[in-house]
Short mmCIF file of C-alpha atoms in Angstrom, two decimals:
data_model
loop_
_atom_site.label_atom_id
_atom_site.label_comp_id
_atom_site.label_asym_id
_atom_site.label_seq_id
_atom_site.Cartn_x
_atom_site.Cartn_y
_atom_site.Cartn_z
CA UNK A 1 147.68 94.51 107.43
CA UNK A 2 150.75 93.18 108.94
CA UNK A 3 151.05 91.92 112.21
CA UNK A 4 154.51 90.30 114.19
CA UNK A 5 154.15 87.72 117.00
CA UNK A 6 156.24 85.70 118.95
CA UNK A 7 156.29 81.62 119.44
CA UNK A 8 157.92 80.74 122.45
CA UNK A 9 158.97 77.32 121.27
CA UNK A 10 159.15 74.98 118.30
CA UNK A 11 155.65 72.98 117.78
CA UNK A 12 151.69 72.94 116.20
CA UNK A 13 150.27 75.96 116.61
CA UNK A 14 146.57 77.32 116.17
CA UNK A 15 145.71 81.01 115.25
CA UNK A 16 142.51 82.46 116.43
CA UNK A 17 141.22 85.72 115.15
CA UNK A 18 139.09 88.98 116.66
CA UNK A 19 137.23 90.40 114.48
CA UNK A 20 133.88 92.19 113.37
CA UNK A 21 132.65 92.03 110.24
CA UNK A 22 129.51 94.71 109.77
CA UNK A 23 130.43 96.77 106.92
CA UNK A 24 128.81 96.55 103.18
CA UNK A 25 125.37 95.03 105.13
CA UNK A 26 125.26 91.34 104.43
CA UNK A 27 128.08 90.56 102.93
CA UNK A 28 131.16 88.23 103.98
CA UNK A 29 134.20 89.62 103.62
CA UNK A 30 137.27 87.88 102.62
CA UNK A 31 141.39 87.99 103.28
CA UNK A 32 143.92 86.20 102.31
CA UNK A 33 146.38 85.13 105.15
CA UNK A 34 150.05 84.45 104.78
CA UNK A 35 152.02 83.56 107.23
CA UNK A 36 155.56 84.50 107.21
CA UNK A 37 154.97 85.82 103.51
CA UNK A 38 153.71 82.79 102.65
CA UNK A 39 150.04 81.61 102.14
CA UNK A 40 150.12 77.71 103.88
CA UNK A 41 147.42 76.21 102.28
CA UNK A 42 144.61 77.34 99.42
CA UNK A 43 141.75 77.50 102.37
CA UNK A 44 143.67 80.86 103.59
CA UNK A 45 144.06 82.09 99.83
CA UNK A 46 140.71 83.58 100.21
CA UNK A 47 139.28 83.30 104.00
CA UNK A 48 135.54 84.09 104.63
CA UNK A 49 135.04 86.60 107.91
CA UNK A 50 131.17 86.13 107.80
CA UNK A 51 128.83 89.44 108.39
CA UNK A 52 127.75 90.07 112.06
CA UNK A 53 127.15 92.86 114.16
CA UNK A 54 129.28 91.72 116.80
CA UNK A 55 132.36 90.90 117.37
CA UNK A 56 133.60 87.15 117.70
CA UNK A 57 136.62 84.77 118.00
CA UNK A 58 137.52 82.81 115.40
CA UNK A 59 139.90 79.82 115.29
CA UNK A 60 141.10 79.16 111.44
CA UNK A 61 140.01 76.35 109.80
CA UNK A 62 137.59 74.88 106.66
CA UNK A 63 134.65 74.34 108.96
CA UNK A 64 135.45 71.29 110.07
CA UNK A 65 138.30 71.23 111.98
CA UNK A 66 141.00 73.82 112.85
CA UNK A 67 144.03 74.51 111.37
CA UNK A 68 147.43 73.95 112.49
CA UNK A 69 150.53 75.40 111.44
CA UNK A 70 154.03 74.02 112.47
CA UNK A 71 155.98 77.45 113.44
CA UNK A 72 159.57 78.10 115.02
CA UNK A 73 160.47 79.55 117.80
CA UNK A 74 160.99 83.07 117.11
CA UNK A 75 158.98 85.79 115.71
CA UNK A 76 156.59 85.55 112.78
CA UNK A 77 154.28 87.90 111.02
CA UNK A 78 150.70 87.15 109.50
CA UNK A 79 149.69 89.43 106.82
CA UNK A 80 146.09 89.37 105.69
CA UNK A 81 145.16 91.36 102.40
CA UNK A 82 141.45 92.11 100.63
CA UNK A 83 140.36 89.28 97.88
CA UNK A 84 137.43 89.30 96.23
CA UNK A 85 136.88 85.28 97.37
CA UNK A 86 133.31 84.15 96.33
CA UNK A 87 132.23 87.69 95.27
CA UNK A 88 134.88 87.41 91.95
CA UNK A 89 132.54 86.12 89.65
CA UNK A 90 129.92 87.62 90.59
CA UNK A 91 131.78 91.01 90.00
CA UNK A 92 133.62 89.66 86.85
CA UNK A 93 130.06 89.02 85.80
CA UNK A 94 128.31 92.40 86.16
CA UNK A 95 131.62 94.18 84.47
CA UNK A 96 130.58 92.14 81.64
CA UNK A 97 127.02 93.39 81.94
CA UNK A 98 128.14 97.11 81.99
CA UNK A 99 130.13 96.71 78.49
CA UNK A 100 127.05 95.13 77.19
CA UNK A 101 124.79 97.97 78.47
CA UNK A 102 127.69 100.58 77.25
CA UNK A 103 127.10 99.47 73.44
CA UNK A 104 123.91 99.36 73.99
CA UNK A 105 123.52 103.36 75.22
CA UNK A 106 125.77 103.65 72.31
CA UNK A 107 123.23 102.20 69.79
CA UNK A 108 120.71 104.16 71.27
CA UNK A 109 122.58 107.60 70.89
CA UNK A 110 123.11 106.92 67.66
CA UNK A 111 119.12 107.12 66.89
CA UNK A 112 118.56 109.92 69.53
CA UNK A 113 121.75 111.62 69.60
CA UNK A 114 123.25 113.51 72.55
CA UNK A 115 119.47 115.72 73.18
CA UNK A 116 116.72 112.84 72.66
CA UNK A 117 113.74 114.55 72.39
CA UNK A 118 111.52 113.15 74.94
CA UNK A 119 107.80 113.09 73.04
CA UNK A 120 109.21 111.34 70.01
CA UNK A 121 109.03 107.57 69.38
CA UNK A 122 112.03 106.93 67.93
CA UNK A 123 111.34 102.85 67.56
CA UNK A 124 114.10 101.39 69.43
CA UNK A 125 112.96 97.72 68.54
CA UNK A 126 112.90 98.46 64.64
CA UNK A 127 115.99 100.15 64.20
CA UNK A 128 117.95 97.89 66.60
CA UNK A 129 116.33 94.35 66.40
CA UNK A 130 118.88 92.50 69.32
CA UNK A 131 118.09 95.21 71.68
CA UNK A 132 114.65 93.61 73.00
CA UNK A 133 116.52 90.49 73.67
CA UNK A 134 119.48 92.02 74.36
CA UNK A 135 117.57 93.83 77.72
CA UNK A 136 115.88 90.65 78.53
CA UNK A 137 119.40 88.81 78.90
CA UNK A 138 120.82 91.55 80.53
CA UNK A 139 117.52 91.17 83.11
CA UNK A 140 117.75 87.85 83.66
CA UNK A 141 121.38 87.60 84.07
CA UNK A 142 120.96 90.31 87.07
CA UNK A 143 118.67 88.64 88.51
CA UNK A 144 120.91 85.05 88.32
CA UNK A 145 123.54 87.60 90.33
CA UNK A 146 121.15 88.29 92.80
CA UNK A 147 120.35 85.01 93.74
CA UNK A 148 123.98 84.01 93.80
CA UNK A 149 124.58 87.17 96.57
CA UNK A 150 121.91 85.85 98.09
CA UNK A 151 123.24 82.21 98.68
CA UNK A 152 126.51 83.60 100.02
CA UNK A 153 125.43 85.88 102.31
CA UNK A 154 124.17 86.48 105.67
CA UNK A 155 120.65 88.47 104.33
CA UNK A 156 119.52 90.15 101.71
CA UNK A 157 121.60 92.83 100.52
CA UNK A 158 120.93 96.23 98.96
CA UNK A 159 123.74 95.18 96.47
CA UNK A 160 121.51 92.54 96.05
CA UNK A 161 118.04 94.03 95.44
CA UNK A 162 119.86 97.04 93.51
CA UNK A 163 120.72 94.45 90.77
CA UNK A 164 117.13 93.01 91.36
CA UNK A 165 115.42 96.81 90.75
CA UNK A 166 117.50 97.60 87.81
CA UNK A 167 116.30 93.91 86.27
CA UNK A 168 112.71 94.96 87.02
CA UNK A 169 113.71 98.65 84.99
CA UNK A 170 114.82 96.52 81.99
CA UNK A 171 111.91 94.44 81.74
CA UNK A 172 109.88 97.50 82.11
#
């Protein structure tokens, strides 16, 4: 989203934001902010808008102290677009997971082929020996995810406990 404004006069100015952030329960979402096409500094590469029911004011900055941007007199535009921010390796991360569990389905359907016949034991742990440990990294590294959504967000998530109840399936 684009949006034009107008400085009345060369100088330092701050930027303040409106905004409500309750969609995907829990979780911050992030922007990245250019201003004049430009992104002025790496804090506003990827820009946390924390989760919240309501809506609030926010002046840019890192926390600390806010931002301020020398602008022109004359009109402007600041563009904010959707980044992953935090959430990227997190994401990156579960991909990963889903080509692992991929070749493992694949391993399996090559013992049970496309119509497994429920009642029959076809020894999963014999005929593929990595796929006990296999599951058990795949558990554990979900569960590693969760706890990383968990320290960047507001509560707990249901993307959160989803990756918790399908670690519980595996170790099942």
């Amino acid at each position: 989203v684009t949006f034009t404004f107008t400085v009345p006069e060369d100088g330092y100015y701050q930027i303040a934001l409106r905004y409500v952030q309750k969609w995907n329960d829990g979780m911050p979402a992030y922007r990245s902010i250019a201003i004049d096409g430009e992104i002025p500094c790496a804090e506003l590469a990827a820009y946390r808008f924390t989760y919240g029911d309501d809506w609030r004011t926010e002046t840019l900055g890192d926390g600390e102290r806010d931002f301020r941007f020398w602008l022109e007199a004359g009109e402007h535009t600041l563009t904010m677009r959707a980044v992953l921010g935090e959430l990227t390796p997190i994401i990156q991360s579960v991909y990963d997971d889903m080509l692992v569990i991929s070749d493992l389905m694949k391993d399996i359907n090559q013992l049970t082929g496309s119509d497994p016949e429920p009642n029959y034991d076809y020894q999963f742990f014999t005929y593929i020996p990595t796929l006990e440990d296999d599951l058990r990294g795949l558990s554990e590294r979900l569960k590693q995810k969760s706890e990383m959504l968990k320290a960047i967000t507001a509560k707990s998530t249901s993307m959160s406990s989803n990756l918790l109840s399908i670690a519980s399936q595996l170790d099942a």
